[in-house]
Structures are given as structure tokens and as C-alpha cells.
């Protein structure tokens, strides 16, 4: 099973989930056994590890996160999170944020980005820096007592500023990753999650937009209805996989988001006048 976050926490109404404007904060605690989960992000995130440890397995690297470390991860990453508990407890603070928060933050503090490189994940330690550690501890206390939302937002901004103070180049690269894809964010999210989308409702959940906004966006950008766009993108991806991989027809069907192989074959034949198997053999 793939967990889409923060959607999973919202849909399951986590009691520790707090919404502040365009931010979502979660004081996450688990006492279950060590586990490994597949996850995708529909918002950018900041994670602060308080107890235990975890490994984030990305497509091209593994990131080890230990107690008293913080990480920033860009939206729409697909990863495997492998958690290890310490003394039967895993505890972290999670903050989910969108492009607007970053734009406002950069403008508010007049941050001059000095790097042109991009980095989708950044890690830092706050244990050895008393100012950074105090910022994290205060933020944690504010979350416990549901403090004034304006102060909570300021504490989040303070943690960002502390991370920039200690890891300026890496944080600038992280900001660049967000800024470089912001204009095509909706398209990027939809295309990268084709396998999870079965309906317009799924599009809304993945992008966190209303039905009307999704319809208008797809009509404006592609001149199509959501259903026609989804069908074309699925088949476009299927053709790519048939041409360039040895994946079975069943695997391709699943990867492209079809509920059954027979439905995939039927739709493919409808558009290409031949079955996927026939198409592959003619290449």
C-alpha cells in the first residue's frame, strides 16, 4: 500500500493534525513495531525527528535521519520510509507546506538565493546548536498546547531561518527545486501519480484542489475534459513502457492506473487499433 501524505492524515482525521493557513502541522507518535511504508507527498514537508530513526529510500539515494536531525523534502516525491523505534517509541514533528508559503517566506525575509543548483531533500542536525535546538523545543511545546496560530507560524519560519543559518547553500538549493517547478506544479503532480488516479475525485485529492478548479485547469492547459486527459496520459505512459521496457502487460496495466488488465487492453485497442501485445511485437 502507498500512503499519500498529508492526505492520509487528513482523511483519517488525526487528532494531532493542526491547520494554520496554508500549513499543516503534526505531532506524530507511534509505539508500534519497526516498519517500512511506501509514501508519496502532495505537499512539501519538513520533518523533525525527536525519537527513533528512519531511512528515506529515494530513487537515487538513501537518506538516514537520526534523533535531533531535521529534513526538508519537496512535493511529489515517491519514497520508502523505513522507521526504527527506540525504546518502543518513534516520535517526530511534521510540517506540510505549499509553494505559497515558500514564496511568502522568501519575500518576507528578503532571502537572496545564491545558488542555481536544485536539491529535492536537505538534512541538517540541530543537536549541536543551542539556538536551533531551542527553536525546535519551543515549537514542540507550542504544538502540545495548541498555542496561538500566528506564533506557531512564526516558530516554523524561525526553524527555516535557523536551517538557512547553518546550511545556507543546501537550503537555497531546496528553494530552487520548489521555484523551478512551481509554474507546472499541478501538471507535474497529476502526471507523476497517474497510477493512483481513477477518477476526478482522485485528481482533487492528489492536487488538493476543488473539482471546478481541476476542470478549469485541464480545460485551459490541455483543451480537454479531465477524463479524456487522464485516458490520453495513461495510454501515453503505456506506449512509453511498451517501447522501452520488458515489463509484462499486467505490470504496465497496473503502473498506468488501470483497475484490470482487460480494461487496459480494451482501452489500448480502442485508441491504437491493436492490443498492447500486438503493438509491442510490431516495434
mmCIF file with all atom_site columns, N, CA and C in Angstrom, residues 177-245:
data_model
loop_
_atom_site.group_PDB
_atom_site.id
_atom_site.type_symbol
_atom_site.label_atom_id
_atom_site.label_alt_id
_atom_site.label_comp_id
_atom_site.label_asym_id
_atom_site.label_entity_id
_atom_site.label_seq_id
_atom_site.pdbx_PDB_ins_code
_atom_site.Cartn_x
_atom_site.Cartn_y
_atom_site.Cartn_z
_atom_site.occupancy
_atom_site.B_iso_or_equiv
_atom_site.pdbx_formal_charge
_atom_site.auth_seq_id
_atom_site.auth_comp_id
_atom_site.auth_asym_id
_atom_site.auth_atom_id
_atom_site.pdbx_PDB_model_num
ATOM 1   N N  . UNK A 1 177 ? 14.505  24.039 -6.051  1.00 0.00 ? 177 UNK A N  1
ATOM 2   C CA . UNK A 1 177 ? 13.723  22.890 -6.514  1.00 0.00 ? 177 UNK A CA 1
ATOM 3   C C  . UNK A 1 177 ? 12.241  23.211 -6.527  1.00 0.00 ? 177 UNK A C  1
ATOM 4   N N  . UNK A 1 178 ? 11.813  24.012 -5.561  1.00 0.00 ? 178 UNK A N  1
ATOM 5   C CA . UNK A 1 178 ? 10.403  24.412 -5.494  1.00 0.00 ? 178 UNK A CA 1
ATOM 6   C C  . UNK A 1 178 ? 10.097  25.484 -6.525  1.00 0.00 ? 178 UNK A C  1
ATOM 7   N N  . UNK A 1 179 ? 10.945  26.483 -6.600  1.00 0.00 ? 179 UNK A N  1
ATOM 8   C CA . UNK A 1 179 ? 10.708  27.596 -7.519  1.00 0.00 ? 179 UNK A CA 1
ATOM 9   C C  . UNK A 1 179 ? 10.723  27.152 -8.976  1.00 0.00 ? 179 UNK A C  1
ATOM 10  N N  . UNK A 1 180 ? 11.579  26.184 -9.316  1.00 0.00 ? 180 UNK A N  1
ATOM 11  C CA . UNK A 1 180 ? 11.739  25.778 -10.714 1.00 0.00 ? 180 UNK A CA 1
ATOM 12  C C  . UNK A 1 180 ? 10.548  24.997 -11.240 1.00 0.00 ? 180 UNK A C  1
ATOM 13  N N  . UNK A 1 181 ? 9.764   24.404 -10.348 1.00 0.00 ? 181 UNK A N  1
ATOM 14  C CA . UNK A 1 181 ? 8.627   23.588 -10.790 1.00 0.00 ? 181 UNK A CA 1
ATOM 15  C C  . UNK A 1 181 ? 7.278   24.197 -10.424 1.00 0.00 ? 181 UNK A C  1
ATOM 16  N N  . UNK A 1 182 ? 7.277   25.355 -9.822  1.00 0.00 ? 182 UNK A N  1
ATOM 17  C CA . UNK A 1 182 ? 6.032   25.922 -9.298  1.00 0.00 ? 182 UNK A CA 1
ATOM 18  C C  . UNK A 1 182 ? 5.001   26.206 -10.384 1.00 0.00 ? 182 UNK A C  1
ATOM 19  N N  . UNK A 1 183 ? 5.448   26.665 -11.548 1.00 0.00 ? 183 UNK A N  1
ATOM 20  C CA . UNK A 1 183 ? 4.505   27.022 -12.598 1.00 0.00 ? 183 UNK A CA 1
ATOM 21  C C  . UNK A 1 183 ? 3.775   25.811 -13.178 1.00 0.00 ? 183 UNK A C  1
ATOM 22  N N  . UNK A 1 184 ? 4.419   24.661 -13.119 1.00 0.00 ? 184 UNK A N  1
ATOM 23  C CA . UNK A 1 184 ? 3.819   23.449 -13.676 1.00 0.00 ? 184 UNK A CA 1
ATOM 24  C C  . UNK A 1 184 ? 3.458   22.457 -12.584 1.00 0.00 ? 184 UNK A C  1
ATOM 25  N N  . UNK A 1 185 ? 3.219   22.955 -11.381 1.00 0.00 ? 185 UNK A N  1
ATOM 26  C CA . UNK A 1 185 ? 3.024   22.070 -10.224 1.00 0.00 ? 185 UNK A CA 1
ATOM 27  C C  . UNK A 1 185 ? 1.849   21.101 -10.406 1.00 0.00 ? 185 UNK A C  1
ATOM 28  N N  . UNK A 1 186 ? 0.691   21.605 -10.832 1.00 0.00 ? 186 UNK A N  1
ATOM 29  C CA . UNK A 1 186 ? -0.483  20.745 -10.946 1.00 0.00 ? 186 UNK A CA 1
ATOM 30  C C  . UNK A 1 186 ? -0.255  19.656 -11.991 1.00 0.00 ? 186 UNK A C  1
ATOM 31  N N  . UNK A 1 187 ? 0.268   20.053 -13.141 1.00 0.00 ? 187 UNK A N  1
ATOM 32  C CA . UNK A 1 187 ? 0.554   19.083 -14.206 1.00 0.00 ? 187 UNK A CA 1
ATOM 33  C C  . UNK A 1 187 ? 1.562   18.038 -13.718 1.00 0.00 ? 187 UNK A C  1
ATOM 34  N N  . UNK A 1 188 ? 2.559   18.477 -13.029 1.00 0.00 ? 188 UNK A N  1
ATOM 35  C CA . UNK A 1 188 ? 3.608   17.594 -12.511 1.00 0.00 ? 188 UNK A CA 1
ATOM 36  C C  . UNK A 1 188 ? 3.027   16.576 -11.535 1.00 0.00 ? 188 UNK A C  1
ATOM 37  N N  . UNK A 1 189 ? 2.170   17.029 -10.644 1.00 0.00 ? 189 UNK A N  1
ATOM 38  C CA . UNK A 1 189 ? 1.565   16.138 -9.649  1.00 0.00 ? 189 UNK A CA 1
ATOM 39  C C  . UNK A 1 189 ? 0.666   15.109 -10.336 1.00 0.00 ? 189 UNK A C  1
ATOM 40  N N  . UNK A 1 190 ? -0.178  15.566 -11.244 1.00 0.00 ? 190 UNK A N  1
ATOM 41  C CA . UNK A 1 190 ? -1.110  14.658 -11.916 1.00 0.00 ? 190 UNK A CA 1
ATOM 42  C C  . UNK A 1 190 ? -0.371  13.600 -12.729 1.00 0.00 ? 190 UNK A C  1
ATOM 43  N N  . UNK A 1 191 ? 0.613   14.027 -13.512 1.00 0.00 ? 191 UNK A N  1
ATOM 44  C CA . UNK A 1 191 ? 1.319   13.085 -14.380 1.00 0.00 ? 191 UNK A CA 1
ATOM 45  C C  . UNK A 1 191 ? 2.144   12.080 -13.579 1.00 0.00 ? 191 UNK A C  1
ATOM 46  N N  . UNK A 1 192 ? 2.658   12.502 -12.446 1.00 0.00 ? 192 UNK A N  1
ATOM 47  C CA . UNK A 1 192 ? 3.500   11.619 -11.643 1.00 0.00 ? 192 UNK A CA 1
ATOM 48  C C  . UNK A 1 192 ? 2.694   10.631 -10.811 1.00 0.00 ? 192 UNK A C  1
ATOM 49  N N  . UNK A 1 193 ? 1.390   10.864 -10.723 1.00 0.00 ? 193 UNK A N  1
ATOM 50  C CA . UNK A 1 193 ? 0.544   9.983  -9.910  1.00 0.00 ? 193 UNK A CA 1
ATOM 51  C C  . UNK A 1 193 ? -0.560  9.326  -10.732 1.00 0.00 ? 193 UNK A C  1
ATOM 52  N N  . UNK A 1 194 ? -0.301  9.136  -12.025 1.00 0.00 ? 194 UNK A N  1
ATOM 53  C CA . UNK A 1 194 ? -1.287  8.540  -12.914 1.00 0.00 ? 194 UNK A CA 1
ATOM 54  C C  . UNK A 1 194 ? -1.775  7.199  -12.378 1.00 0.00 ? 194 UNK A C  1
ATOM 55  N N  . UNK A 1 195 ? -0.867  6.417  -11.801 1.00 0.00 ? 195 UNK A N  1
ATOM 56  C CA . UNK A 1 195 ? -1.240  5.077  -11.332 1.00 0.00 ? 195 UNK A CA 1
ATOM 57  C C  . UNK A 1 195 ? -2.189  5.105  -10.138 1.00 0.00 ? 195 UNK A C  1
ATOM 58  N N  . UNK A 1 196 ? -2.284  6.254  -9.444  1.00 0.00 ? 196 UNK A N  1
ATOM 59  C CA . UNK A 1 196 ? -3.168  6.363  -8.284  1.00 0.00 ? 196 UNK A CA 1
ATOM 60  C C  . UNK A 1 196 ? -4.509  7.020  -8.621  1.00 0.00 ? 196 UNK A C  1
ATOM 61  N N  . UNK A 1 197 ? -4.634  7.516  -9.847  1.00 0.00 ? 197 UNK A N  1
ATOM 62  C CA . UNK A 1 197 ? -5.830  8.279  -10.224 1.00 0.00 ? 197 UNK A CA 1
ATOM 63  C C  . UNK A 1 197 ? -6.805  7.414  -11.007 1.00 0.00 ? 197 UNK A C  1
ATOM 64  N N  . UNK A 1 198 ? -8.005  7.277  -10.479 1.00 0.00 ? 198 UNK A N  1
ATOM 65  C CA . UNK A 1 198 ? -9.059  6.541  -11.151 1.00 0.00 ? 198 UNK A CA 1
ATOM 66  C C  . UNK A 1 198 ? -10.236 7.440  -11.532 1.00 0.00 ? 198 UNK A C  1
ATOM 67  N N  . UNK A 1 199 ? -10.294 8.621  -10.932 1.00 0.00 ? 199 UNK A N  1
ATOM 68  C CA . UNK A 1 199 ? -11.467 9.475  -11.131 1.00 0.00 ? 199 UNK A CA 1
ATOM 69  C C  . UNK A 1 199 ? -11.108 10.940 -10.902 1.00 0.00 ? 199 UNK A C  1
ATOM 70  N N  . UNK A 1 200 ? -12.070 11.813 -11.182 1.00 0.00 ? 200 UNK A N  1
ATOM 71  C CA . UNK A 1 200 ? -11.907 13.241 -10.919 1.00 0.00 ? 200 UNK A CA 1
ATOM 72  C C  . UNK A 1 200 ? -11.706 13.480 -9.426  1.00 0.00 ? 200 UNK A C  1
ATOM 73  N N  . UNK A 1 201 ? -12.405 12.709 -8.615  1.00 0.00 ? 201 UNK A N  1
ATOM 74  C CA . UNK A 1 201 ? -12.257 12.832 -7.161  1.00 0.00 ? 201 UNK A CA 1
ATOM 75  C C  . UNK A 1 201 ? -10.822 12.552 -6.728  1.00 0.00 ? 201 UNK A C  1
ATOM 76  N N  . UNK A 1 202 ? -10.185 11.559 -7.358  1.00 0.00 ? 202 UNK A N  1
ATOM 77  C CA . UNK A 1 202 ? -8.779  11.261 -7.053  1.00 0.00 ? 202 UNK A CA 1
ATOM 78  C C  . UNK A 1 202 ? -7.881  12.424 -7.450  1.00 0.00 ? 202 UNK A C  1
ATOM 79  N N  . UNK A 1 203 ? -8.174  13.060 -8.575  1.00 0.00 ? 203 UNK A N  1
ATOM 80  C CA . UNK A 1 203 ? -7.404  14.232 -9.006  1.00 0.00 ? 203 UNK A CA 1
ATOM 81  C C  . UNK A 1 203 ? -7.478  15.336 -7.953  1.00 0.00 ? 203 UNK A C  1
ATOM 82  N N  . UNK A 1 204 ? -8.672  15.530 -7.427  1.00 0.00 ? 204 UNK A N  1
ATOM 83  C CA . UNK A 1 204 ? -8.875  16.569 -6.414  1.00 0.00 ? 204 UNK A CA 1
ATOM 84  C C  . UNK A 1 204 ? -8.073  16.258 -5.148  1.00 0.00 ? 204 UNK A C  1
ATOM 85  N N  . UNK A 1 205 ? -8.084  15.000 -4.734  1.00 0.00 ? 205 UNK A N  1
ATOM 86  C CA . UNK A 1 205 ? -7.362  14.626 -3.522  1.00 0.00 ? 205 UNK A CA 1
ATOM 87  C C  . UNK A 1 205 ? -5.854  14.760 -3.697  1.00 0.00 ? 205 UNK A C  1
ATOM 88  N N  . UNK A 1 206 ? -5.358  14.352 -4.862  1.00 0.00 ? 206 UNK A N  1
ATOM 89  C CA . UNK A 1 206 ? -3.917  14.402 -5.122  1.00 0.00 ? 206 UNK A CA 1
ATOM 90  C C  . UNK A 1 206 ? -3.413  15.835 -5.181  1.00 0.00 ? 206 UNK A C  1
ATOM 91  N N  . UNK A 1 207 ? -4.185  16.720 -5.839  1.00 0.00 ? 207 UNK A N  1
ATOM 92  C CA . UNK A 1 207 ? -3.756  18.110 -6.014  1.00 0.00 ? 207 UNK A CA 1
ATOM 93  C C  . UNK A 1 207 ? -4.252  19.032 -4.912  1.00 0.00 ? 207 UNK A C  1
ATOM 94  N N  . UNK A 1 208 ? -5.229  18.549 -4.121  1.00 0.00 ? 208 UNK A N  1
ATOM 95  C CA . UNK A 1 208 ? -5.850  19.335 -3.064  1.00 0.00 ? 208 UNK A CA 1
ATOM 96  C C  . UNK A 1 208 ? -6.573  20.558 -3.644  1.00 0.00 ? 208 UNK A C  1
ATOM 97  N N  . UNK A 1 209 ? -7.203  20.355 -4.813  1.00 0.00 ? 209 UNK A N  1
ATOM 98  C CA . UNK A 1 209 ? -7.990  21.398 -5.472  1.00 0.00 ? 209 UNK A CA 1
ATOM 99  C C  . UNK A 1 209 ? -9.434  20.921 -5.636  1.00 0.00 ? 209 UNK A C  1
ATOM 100 N N  . UNK A 1 210 ? -10.356 21.857 -5.811  1.00 0.00 ? 210 UNK A N  1
ATOM 101 C CA . UNK A 1 210 ? -11.765 21.510 -5.998  1.00 0.00 ? 210 UNK A CA 1
ATOM 102 C C  . UNK A 1 210 ? -11.989 20.976 -7.413  1.00 0.00 ? 210 UNK A C  1
ATOM 103 N N  . UNK A 1 211 ? -13.140 20.331 -7.610  1.00 0.00 ? 211 UNK A N  1
ATOM 104 C CA . UNK A 1 211 ? -13.485 19.798 -8.930  1.00 0.00 ? 211 UNK A CA 1
ATOM 105 C C  . UNK A 1 211 ? -13.515 20.897 -9.988  1.00 0.00 ? 211 UNK A C  1
ATOM 106 N N  . UNK A 1 212 ? -14.116 22.025 -9.645  1.00 0.00 ? 212 UNK A N  1
ATOM 107 C CA . UNK A 1 212 ? -14.210 23.129 -10.607 1.00 0.00 ? 212 UNK A CA 1
ATOM 108 C C  . UNK A 1 212 ? -12.836 23.648 -11.014 1.00 0.00 ? 212 UNK A C  1
ATOM 109 N N  . UNK A 1 213 ? -11.936 23.749 -10.034 1.00 0.00 ? 213 UNK A N  1
ATOM 110 C CA . UNK A 1 213 ? -10.589 24.242 -10.340 1.00 0.00 ? 213 UNK A CA 1
ATOM 111 C C  . UNK A 1 213 ? -9.827  23.269 -11.220 1.00 0.00 ? 213 UNK A C  1
ATOM 112 N N  . UNK A 1 214 ? -9.985  21.966 -10.950 1.00 0.00 ? 214 UNK A N  1
ATOM 113 C CA . UNK A 1 214 ? -9.312  20.960 -11.767 1.00 0.00 ? 214 UNK A CA 1
ATOM 114 C C  . UNK A 1 214 ? -9.861  20.979 -13.196 1.00 0.00 ? 214 UNK A C  1
ATOM 115 N N  . UNK A 1 215 ? -11.185 21.058 -13.312 1.00 0.00 ? 215 UNK A N  1
ATOM 116 C CA . UNK A 1 215 ? -11.798 21.104 -14.643 1.00 0.00 ? 215 UNK A CA 1
ATOM 117 C C  . UNK A 1 215 ? -11.304 22.311 -15.431 1.00 0.00 ? 215 UNK A C  1
ATOM 118 N N  . UNK A 1 216 ? -11.284 23.473 -14.774 1.00 0.00 ? 216 UNK A N  1
ATOM 119 C CA . UNK A 1 216 ? -10.847 24.709 -15.450 1.00 0.00 ? 216 UNK A CA 1
ATOM 120 C C  . UNK A 1 216 ? -9.372  24.615 -15.847 1.00 0.00 ? 216 UNK A C  1
ATOM 121 N N  . UNK A 1 217 ? -8.561  24.077 -14.939 1.00 0.00 ? 217 UNK A N  1
ATOM 122 C CA . UNK A 1 217 ? -7.126  23.981 -15.219 1.00 0.00 ? 217 UNK A CA 1
ATOM 123 C C  . UNK A 1 217 ? -6.866  23.092 -16.435 1.00 0.00 ? 217 UNK A C  1
ATOM 124 N N  . UNK A 1 218 ? -7.468  21.893 -16.458 1.00 0.00 ? 218 UNK A N  1
ATOM 125 C CA . UNK A 1 218 ? -7.230  20.954 -17.552 1.00 0.00 ? 218 UNK A CA 1
ATOM 126 C C  . UNK A 1 218 ? -7.791  21.489 -18.864 1.00 0.00 ? 218 UNK A C  1
ATOM 127 N N  . UNK A 1 219 ? -8.948  22.167 -18.790 1.00 0.00 ? 219 UNK A N  1
ATOM 128 C CA . UNK A 1 219 ? -9.532  22.770 -19.989 1.00 0.00 ? 219 UNK A CA 1
ATOM 129 C C  . UNK A 1 219 ? -8.624  23.863 -20.533 1.00 0.00 ? 219 UNK A C  1
ATOM 130 N N  . UNK A 1 220 ? -8.093  24.704 -19.648 1.00 0.00 ? 220 UNK A N  1
ATOM 131 C CA . UNK A 1 220 ? -7.235  25.813 -20.060 1.00 0.00 ? 220 UNK A CA 1
ATOM 132 C C  . UNK A 1 220 ? -5.893  25.325 -20.603 1.00 0.00 ? 220 UNK A C  1
ATOM 133 N N  . UNK A 1 221 ? -5.275  24.377 -19.910 1.00 0.00 ? 221 UNK A N  1
ATOM 134 C CA . UNK A 1 221 ? -3.928  23.926 -20.279 1.00 0.00 ? 221 UNK A CA 1
ATOM 135 C C  . UNK A 1 221 ? -3.919  22.935 -21.441 1.00 0.00 ? 221 UNK A C  1
ATOM 136 N N  . UNK A 1 222 ? -4.941  22.076 -21.519 1.00 0.00 ? 222 UNK A N  1
ATOM 137 C CA . UNK A 1 222 ? -4.899  20.985 -22.494 1.00 0.00 ? 222 UNK A CA 1
ATOM 138 C C  . UNK A 1 222 ? -6.102  20.949 -23.437 1.00 0.00 ? 222 UNK A C  1
ATOM 139 N N  . UNK A 1 223 ? -7.118  21.806 -23.168 1.00 0.00 ? 223 UNK A N  1
ATOM 140 C CA . UNK A 1 223 ? -8.292  21.827 -24.020 1.00 0.00 ? 223 UNK A CA 1
ATOM 141 C C  . UNK A 1 223 ? -9.083  20.534 -23.976 1.00 0.00 ? 223 UNK A C  1
ATOM 142 N N  . UNK A 1 224 ? -9.041  19.846 -22.840 1.00 0.00 ? 224 UNK A N  1
ATOM 143 C CA . UNK A 1 224 ? -9.708  18.557 -22.701 1.00 0.00 ? 224 UNK A CA 1
ATOM 144 C C  . UNK A 1 224 ? -10.507 18.488 -21.405 1.00 0.00 ? 224 UNK A C  1
ATOM 145 N N  . UNK A 1 225 ? -11.380 17.485 -21.328 1.00 0.00 ? 225 UNK A N  1
ATOM 146 C CA . UNK A 1 225 ? -12.034 17.197 -20.055 1.00 0.00 ? 225 UNK A CA 1
ATOM 147 C C  . UNK A 1 225 ? -11.064 16.368 -19.209 1.00 0.00 ? 225 UNK A C  1
ATOM 148 N N  . UNK A 1 226 ? -11.249 16.326 -17.894 1.00 0.00 ? 226 UNK A N  1
ATOM 149 C CA . UNK A 1 226 ? -10.368 15.505 -17.049 1.00 0.00 ? 226 UNK A CA 1
ATOM 150 C C  . UNK A 1 226 ? -10.304 14.042 -17.483 1.00 0.00 ? 226 UNK A C  1
ATOM 151 N N  . UNK A 1 227 ? -11.464 13.467 -17.886 1.00 0.00 ? 227 UNK A N  1
ATOM 152 C CA . UNK A 1 227 ? -11.482 12.056 -18.282 1.00 0.00 ? 227 UNK A CA 1
ATOM 153 C C  . UNK A 1 227 ? -10.665 11.820 -19.544 1.00 0.00 ? 227 UNK A C  1
ATOM 154 N N  . UNK A 1 228 ? -10.850 12.649 -20.555 1.00 0.00 ? 228 UNK A N  1
ATOM 155 C CA . UNK A 1 228 ? -10.098 12.491 -21.807 1.00 0.00 ? 228 UNK A CA 1
ATOM 156 C C  . UNK A 1 228 ? -8.613  12.683 -21.560 1.00 0.00 ? 228 UNK A C  1
ATOM 157 N N  . UNK A 1 229 ? -8.264  13.698 -20.736 1.00 0.00 ? 229 UNK A N  1
ATOM 158 C CA . UNK A 1 229 ? -6.850  13.932 -20.419 1.00 0.00 ? 229 UNK A CA 1
ATOM 159 C C  . UNK A 1 229 ? -6.250  12.729 -19.712 1.00 0.00 ? 229 UNK A C  1
ATOM 160 N N  . UNK A 1 230 ? -6.978  12.176 -18.734 1.00 0.00 ? 230 UNK A N  1
ATOM 161 C CA . UNK A 1 230 ? -6.477  11.026 -17.983 1.00 0.00 ? 230 UNK A CA 1
ATOM 162 C C  . UNK A 1 230 ? -6.280  9.821  -18.895 1.00 0.00 ? 230 UNK A C  1
ATOM 163 N N  . UNK A 1 231 ? -7.252  9.556  -19.766 1.00 0.00 ? 231 UNK A N  1
ATOM 164 C CA . UNK A 1 231 ? -7.130  8.429  -20.689 1.00 0.00 ? 231 UNK A CA 1
ATOM 165 C C  . UNK A 1 231 ? -5.914  8.586  -21.602 1.00 0.00 ? 231 UNK A C  1
ATOM 166 N N  . UNK A 1 232 ? -5.716  9.790  -22.117 1.00 0.00 ? 232 UNK A N  1
ATOM 167 C CA . UNK A 1 232 ? -4.597  10.021 -23.038 1.00 0.00 ? 232 UNK A CA 1
ATOM 168 C C  . UNK A 1 232 ? -3.256  9.880  -22.339 1.00 0.00 ? 232 UNK A C  1
ATOM 169 N N  . UNK A 1 233 ? -3.167  10.355 -21.089 1.00 0.00 ? 233 UNK A N  1
ATOM 170 C CA . UNK A 1 233 ? -1.915  10.268 -20.346 1.00 0.00 ? 233 UNK A CA 1
ATOM 171 C C  . UNK A 1 233 ? -1.591  8.826  -19.960 1.00 0.00 ? 233 UNK A C  1
ATOM 172 N N  . UNK A 1 234 ? -2.612  8.074  -19.586 1.00 0.00 ? 234 UNK A N  1
ATOM 173 C CA . UNK A 1 234 ? -2.408  6.666  -19.267 1.00 0.00 ? 234 UNK A CA 1
ATOM 174 C C  . UNK A 1 234 ? -1.850  5.913  -20.473 1.00 0.00 ? 234 UNK A C  1
ATOM 175 N N  . UNK A 1 235 ? -2.474  6.141  -21.619 1.00 0.00 ? 235 UNK A N  1
ATOM 176 C CA . UNK A 1 235 ? -2.052  5.440  -22.823 1.00 0.00 ? 235 UNK A CA 1
ATOM 177 C C  . UNK A 1 235 ? -0.688  5.925  -23.305 1.00 0.00 ? 235 UNK A C  1
ATOM 178 N N  . UNK A 1 236 ? -0.412  7.198  -23.119 1.00 0.00 ? 236 UNK A N  1
ATOM 179 C CA . UNK A 1 236 ? 0.889   7.746  -23.460 1.00 0.00 ? 236 UNK A CA 1
ATOM 180 C C  . UNK A 1 236 ? 1.987   7.068  -22.637 1.00 0.00 ? 236 UNK A C  1
ATOM 181 N N  . UNK A 1 237 ? 1.708   6.884  -21.345 1.00 0.00 ? 237 UNK A N  1
ATOM 182 C CA . UNK A 1 237 ? 2.665   6.212  -20.471 1.00 0.00 ? 237 UNK A CA 1
ATOM 183 C C  . UNK A 1 237 ? 2.801   4.740  -20.853 1.00 0.00 ? 237 UNK A C  1
ATOM 184 N N  . UNK A 1 238 ? 1.676   4.116  -21.216 1.00 0.00 ? 238 UNK A N  1
ATOM 185 C CA . UNK A 1 238 ? 1.704   2.711  -21.614 1.00 0.00 ? 238 UNK A CA 1
ATOM 186 C C  . UNK A 1 238 ? 2.576   2.508  -22.854 1.00 0.00 ? 238 UNK A C  1
ATOM 187 N N  . UNK A 1 239 ? 2.434   3.382  -23.834 1.00 0.00 ? 239 UNK A N  1
ATOM 188 C CA . UNK A 1 239 ? 3.240   3.295  -25.053 1.00 0.00 ? 239 UNK A CA 1
ATOM 189 C C  . UNK A 1 239 ? 4.727   3.427  -24.718 1.00 0.00 ? 239 UNK A C  1
ATOM 190 N N  . UNK A 1 240 ? 5.045   4.352  -23.818 1.00 0.00 ? 240 UNK A N  1
ATOM 191 C CA . UNK A 1 240 ? 6.435   4.554  -23.406 1.00 0.00 ? 240 UNK A CA 1
ATOM 192 C C  . UNK A 1 240 ? 7.001   3.276  -22.782 1.00 0.00 ? 240 UNK A C  1
ATOM 193 N N  . UNK A 1 241 ? 6.217   2.635  -21.925 1.00 0.00 ? 241 UNK A N  1
ATOM 194 C CA . UNK A 1 241 ? 6.678   1.424  -21.250 1.00 0.00 ? 241 UNK A CA 1
ATOM 195 C C  . UNK A 1 241 ? 6.766   0.241  -22.212 1.00 0.00 ? 241 UNK A C  1
ATOM 196 N N  . UNK A 1 242 ? 5.832   0.156  -23.131 1.00 0.00 ? 242 UNK A N  1
ATOM 197 C CA . UNK A 1 242 ? 5.877   -0.912 -24.124 1.00 0.00 ? 242 UNK A CA 1
ATOM 198 C C  . UNK A 1 242 ? 7.096   -0.773 -25.036 1.00 0.00 ? 242 UNK A C  1
ATOM 199 N N  . UNK A 1 243 ? 7.445   0.451  -25.346 1.00 0.00 ? 243 UNK A N  1
ATOM 200 C CA . UNK A 1 243 ? 8.566   0.716  -26.239 1.00 0.00 ? 243 UNK A CA 1
ATOM 201 C C  . UNK A 1 243 ? 9.927   0.539  -25.575 1.00 0.00 ? 243 UNK A C  1
ATOM 202 N N  . UNK A 1 244 ? 9.982   0.821  -24.274 1.00 0.00 ? 244 UNK A N  1
ATOM 203 C CA . UNK A 1 244 ? 11.297  0.958  -23.642 1.00 0.00 ? 244 UNK A CA 1
ATOM 204 C C  . UNK A 1 244 ? 11.568  0.017  -22.473 1.00 0.00 ? 244 UNK A C  1
ATOM 205 N N  . UNK A 1 245 ? 10.631  -0.852 -22.130 1.00 0.00 ? 245 UNK A N  1
ATOM 206 C CA . UNK A 1 245 ? 10.865  -1.775 -21.019 1.00 0.00 ? 245 UNK A CA 1
ATOM 207 C C  . UNK A 1 245 ? 10.417  -3.186 -21.403 1.00 0.00 ? 245 UNK A C  1
#
